[in-house]
Coordinates of C-alpha atoms in Angstrom, one line a residue:
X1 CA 14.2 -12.7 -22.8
X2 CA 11.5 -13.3 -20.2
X3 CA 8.8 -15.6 -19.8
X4 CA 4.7 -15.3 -19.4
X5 CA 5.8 -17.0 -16.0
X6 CA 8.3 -14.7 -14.9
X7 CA 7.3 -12.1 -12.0
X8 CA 7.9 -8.4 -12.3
X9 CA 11.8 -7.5 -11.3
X10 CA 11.0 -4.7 -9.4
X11 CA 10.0 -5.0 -5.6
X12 CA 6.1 -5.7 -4.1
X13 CA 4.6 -6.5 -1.3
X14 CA 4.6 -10.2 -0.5
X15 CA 0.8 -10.3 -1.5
X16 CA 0.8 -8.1 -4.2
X17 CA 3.4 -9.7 -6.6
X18 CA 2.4 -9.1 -10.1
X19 CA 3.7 -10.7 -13.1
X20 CA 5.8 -8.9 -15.7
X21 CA 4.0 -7.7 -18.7
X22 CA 6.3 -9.8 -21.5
X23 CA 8.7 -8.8 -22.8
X24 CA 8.8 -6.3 -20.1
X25 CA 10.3 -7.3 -16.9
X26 CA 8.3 -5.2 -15.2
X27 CA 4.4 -5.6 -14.4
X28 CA 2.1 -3.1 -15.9
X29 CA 1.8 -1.1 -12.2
X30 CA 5.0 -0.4 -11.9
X31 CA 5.5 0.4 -16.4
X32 CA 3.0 3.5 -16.2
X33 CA 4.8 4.4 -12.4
X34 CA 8.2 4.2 -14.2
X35 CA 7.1 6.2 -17.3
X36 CA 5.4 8.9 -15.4
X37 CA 8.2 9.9 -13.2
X38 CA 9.8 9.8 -16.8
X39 CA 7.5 12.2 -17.9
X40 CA 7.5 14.5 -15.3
X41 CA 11.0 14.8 -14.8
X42 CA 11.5 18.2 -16.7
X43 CA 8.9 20.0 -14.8
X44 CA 10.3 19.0 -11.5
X45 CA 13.5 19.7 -12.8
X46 CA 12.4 23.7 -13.9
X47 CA 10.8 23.3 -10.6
X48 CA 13.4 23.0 -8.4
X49 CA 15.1 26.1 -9.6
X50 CA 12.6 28.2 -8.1
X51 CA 13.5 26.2 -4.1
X52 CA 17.1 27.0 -4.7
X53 CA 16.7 29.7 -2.4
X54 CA 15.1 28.7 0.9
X55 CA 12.1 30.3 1.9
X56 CA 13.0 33.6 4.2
X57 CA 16.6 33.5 3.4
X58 CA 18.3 36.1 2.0
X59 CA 22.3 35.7 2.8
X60 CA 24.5 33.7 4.4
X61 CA 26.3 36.8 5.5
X62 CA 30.0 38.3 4.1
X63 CA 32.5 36.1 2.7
X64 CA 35.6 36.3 5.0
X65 CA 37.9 38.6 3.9
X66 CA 35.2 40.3 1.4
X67 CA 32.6 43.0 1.4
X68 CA 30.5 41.1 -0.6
X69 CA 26.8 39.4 0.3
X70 CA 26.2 36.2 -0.6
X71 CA 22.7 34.1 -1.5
X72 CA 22.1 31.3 0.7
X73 CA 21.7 29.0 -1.8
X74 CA 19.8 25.1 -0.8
X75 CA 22.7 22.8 -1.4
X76 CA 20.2 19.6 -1.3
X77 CA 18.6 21.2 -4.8
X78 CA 21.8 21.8 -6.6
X79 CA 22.8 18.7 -5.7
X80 CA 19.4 17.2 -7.2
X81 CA 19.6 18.7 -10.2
X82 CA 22.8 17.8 -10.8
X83 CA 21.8 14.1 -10.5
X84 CA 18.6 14.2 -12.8
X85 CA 20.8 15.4 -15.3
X86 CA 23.5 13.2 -15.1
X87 CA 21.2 10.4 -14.6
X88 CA 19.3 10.8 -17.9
X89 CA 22.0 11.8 -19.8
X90 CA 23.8 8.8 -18.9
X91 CA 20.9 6.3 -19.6
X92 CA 19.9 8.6 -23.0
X93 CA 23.2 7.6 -24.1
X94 CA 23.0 3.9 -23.4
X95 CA 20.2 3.7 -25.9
X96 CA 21.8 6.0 -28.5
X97 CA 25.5 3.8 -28.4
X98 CA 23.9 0.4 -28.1
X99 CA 20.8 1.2 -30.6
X100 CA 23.1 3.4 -33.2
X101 CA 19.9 6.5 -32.6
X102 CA 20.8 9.9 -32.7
X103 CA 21.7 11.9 -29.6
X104 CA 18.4 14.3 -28.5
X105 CA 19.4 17.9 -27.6
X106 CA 21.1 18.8 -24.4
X107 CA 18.1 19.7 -22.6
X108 CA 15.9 17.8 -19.8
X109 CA 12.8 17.9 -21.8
X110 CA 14.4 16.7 -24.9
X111 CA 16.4 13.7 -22.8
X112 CA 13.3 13.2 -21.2
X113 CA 10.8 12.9 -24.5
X114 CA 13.8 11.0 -25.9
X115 CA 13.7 8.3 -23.2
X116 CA 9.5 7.9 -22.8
X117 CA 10.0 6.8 -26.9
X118 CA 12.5 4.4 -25.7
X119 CA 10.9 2.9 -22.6
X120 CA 9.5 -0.1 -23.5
X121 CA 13.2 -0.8 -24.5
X122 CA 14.4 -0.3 -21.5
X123 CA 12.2 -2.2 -19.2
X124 CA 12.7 -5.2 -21.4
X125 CA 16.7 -5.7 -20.0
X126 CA 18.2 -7.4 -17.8
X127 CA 19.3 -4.1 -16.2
X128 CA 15.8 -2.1 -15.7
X129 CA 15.8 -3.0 -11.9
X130 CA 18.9 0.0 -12.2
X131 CA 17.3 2.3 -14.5
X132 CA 13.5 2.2 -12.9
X133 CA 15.3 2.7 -9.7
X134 CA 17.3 5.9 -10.9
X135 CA 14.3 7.3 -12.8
X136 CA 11.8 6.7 -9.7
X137 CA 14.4 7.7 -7.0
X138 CA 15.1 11.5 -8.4
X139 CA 11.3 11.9 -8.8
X140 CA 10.0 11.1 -5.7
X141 CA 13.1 12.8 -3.8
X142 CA 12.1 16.3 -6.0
X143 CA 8.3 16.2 -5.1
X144 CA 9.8 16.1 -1.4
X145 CA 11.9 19.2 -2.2
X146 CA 9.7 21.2 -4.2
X147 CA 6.2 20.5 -1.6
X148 CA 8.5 20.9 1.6
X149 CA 7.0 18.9 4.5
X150 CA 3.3 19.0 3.6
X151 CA 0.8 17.8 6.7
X152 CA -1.2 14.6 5.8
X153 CA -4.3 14.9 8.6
X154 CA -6.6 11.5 9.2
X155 CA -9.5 10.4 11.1
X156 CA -8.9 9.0 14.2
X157 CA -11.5 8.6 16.6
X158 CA -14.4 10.0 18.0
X159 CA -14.1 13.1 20.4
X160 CA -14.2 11.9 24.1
X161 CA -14.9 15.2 25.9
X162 CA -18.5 14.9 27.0
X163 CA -21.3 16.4 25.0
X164 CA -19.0 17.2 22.0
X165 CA -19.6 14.6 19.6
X166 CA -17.1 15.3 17.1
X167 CA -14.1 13.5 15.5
X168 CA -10.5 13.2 16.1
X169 CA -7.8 14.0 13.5
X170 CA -4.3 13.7 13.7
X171 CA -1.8 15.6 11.6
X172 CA 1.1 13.6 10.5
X173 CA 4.0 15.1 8.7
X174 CA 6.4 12.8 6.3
X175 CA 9.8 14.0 7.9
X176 CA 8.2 13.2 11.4
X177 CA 8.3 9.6 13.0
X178 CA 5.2 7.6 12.4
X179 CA 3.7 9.0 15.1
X180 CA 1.7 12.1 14.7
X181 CA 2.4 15.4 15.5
X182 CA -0.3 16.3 17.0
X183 CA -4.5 15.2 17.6
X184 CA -7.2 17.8 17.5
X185 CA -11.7 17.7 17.3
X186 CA -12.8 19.3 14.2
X187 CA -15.7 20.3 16.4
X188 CA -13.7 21.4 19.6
X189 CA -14.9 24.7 20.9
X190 CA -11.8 27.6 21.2
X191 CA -10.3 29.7 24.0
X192 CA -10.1 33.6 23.9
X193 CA -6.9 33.3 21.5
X194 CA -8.6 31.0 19.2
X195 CA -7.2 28.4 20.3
X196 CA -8.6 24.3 20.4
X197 CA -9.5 23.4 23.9
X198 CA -10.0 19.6 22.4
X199 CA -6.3 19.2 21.3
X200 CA -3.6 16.9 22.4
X201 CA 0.2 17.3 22.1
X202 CA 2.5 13.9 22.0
X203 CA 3.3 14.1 25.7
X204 CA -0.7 13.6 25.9
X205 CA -1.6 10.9 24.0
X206 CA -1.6 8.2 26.7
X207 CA -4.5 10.7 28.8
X208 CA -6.0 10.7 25.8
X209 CA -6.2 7.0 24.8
X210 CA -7.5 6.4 28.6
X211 CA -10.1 9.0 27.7
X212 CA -11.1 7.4 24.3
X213 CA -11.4 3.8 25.8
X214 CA -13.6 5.0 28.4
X215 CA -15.4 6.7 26.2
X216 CA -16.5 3.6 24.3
X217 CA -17.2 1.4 27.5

């Protein structure tokens, strides 16, 4: 059993430890994280059935020795799938053998619904660090699958091509390094293919910081 004292089990930032919400052993932050992953675990999971098949595949050609097609299916989702439902299963019947409850129906949703009544019972033992870690890692690793490699795009300085006056933005994807992938003007005017004359590739960045600094003198 834990203590008003004791800090959340789960991992923060140096400056952002939080105390566990007793008798959790977690801290309040990191309960509604933990039960929302929960919670959306059966929609991710129906999800993911429709990224089984990549996007523009059709076949992975004939089976040697066989006339037949096959469907290029994403072995990354299967995979994923396959863990969600052993994970919850597995944890759904902690609770059920060590609480005497009755076993919910084979299905995600119902495994799912079964362990959001049963939460606050499991953040309260000595193992959660395990069980918020399974719970969190599946969900996070099917938004990646199910969004792709979605562009995240942020300010970063003001144009430096004279007279233009507009602001910088890089594009950053999640798969990339922390670099970004590439740094264009909202306002930049466009060549006869449409094009962005104000745009910088990563093997232009270093003209480009020269250009902001002087810029700013």
């Amino acid at each position: 059993m834990t203590t008003n004292a004791a800090l959340c089990a789960l991992d923060h930032d140096a400056e952002h430890e939080k105390q566990a919400a007793h008798p959790l052993v977690v801290c309040t932050w990191h309960q509604r994280r933990i039960r929302r992953a929960v919670t959306e675990t059966p929609a991710r999971y129906a999800a993911l059935a429709t990224r089984l098949v990549p996007t523009g595949s059709s076949s992975v050609g004939r089976t040697s020795g066989s006339r037949d097609v096959g469907i290029s299916i994403n072995p990354l989702v299967v995979q994923l799938r396959t863990d969600i439902r052993n994970t919850v299963s597995t944890w759904a019947r902690i609770a059920v053998e060590e609480r005497g409850m009755t076993t919910p129906d084979n299905t995600i949703p119902a495994i799912c619904d079964f362990l959001v009544k049963q939460l606050d019972w499991y953040l309260a033992q000595p193992w959660t660090r395990q069980f918020a870690n399974d719970m969190t890692e599946n969900w996070q690793h099917s938004g990646s699958l199910i969004e792709g490699n979605p562009v995240r795009t942020f300010e970063v300085a003001d144009c430096p091509e004279p007279g233009c006056g507009g602001k910088l933005y890089a594009r950053l994807r999640p798969k990339d390094s922390l670099l970004p992938h590439d740094i264009t003007c909202a306002e930049s005017p466009v060549d006869d293919d449409g094009q962005p004359l104000h745009y910088w590739t990563a093997d232009r960045w270093r003209t480009l910081g020269r250009h902001i600094r002087k810029a700013a003198v």
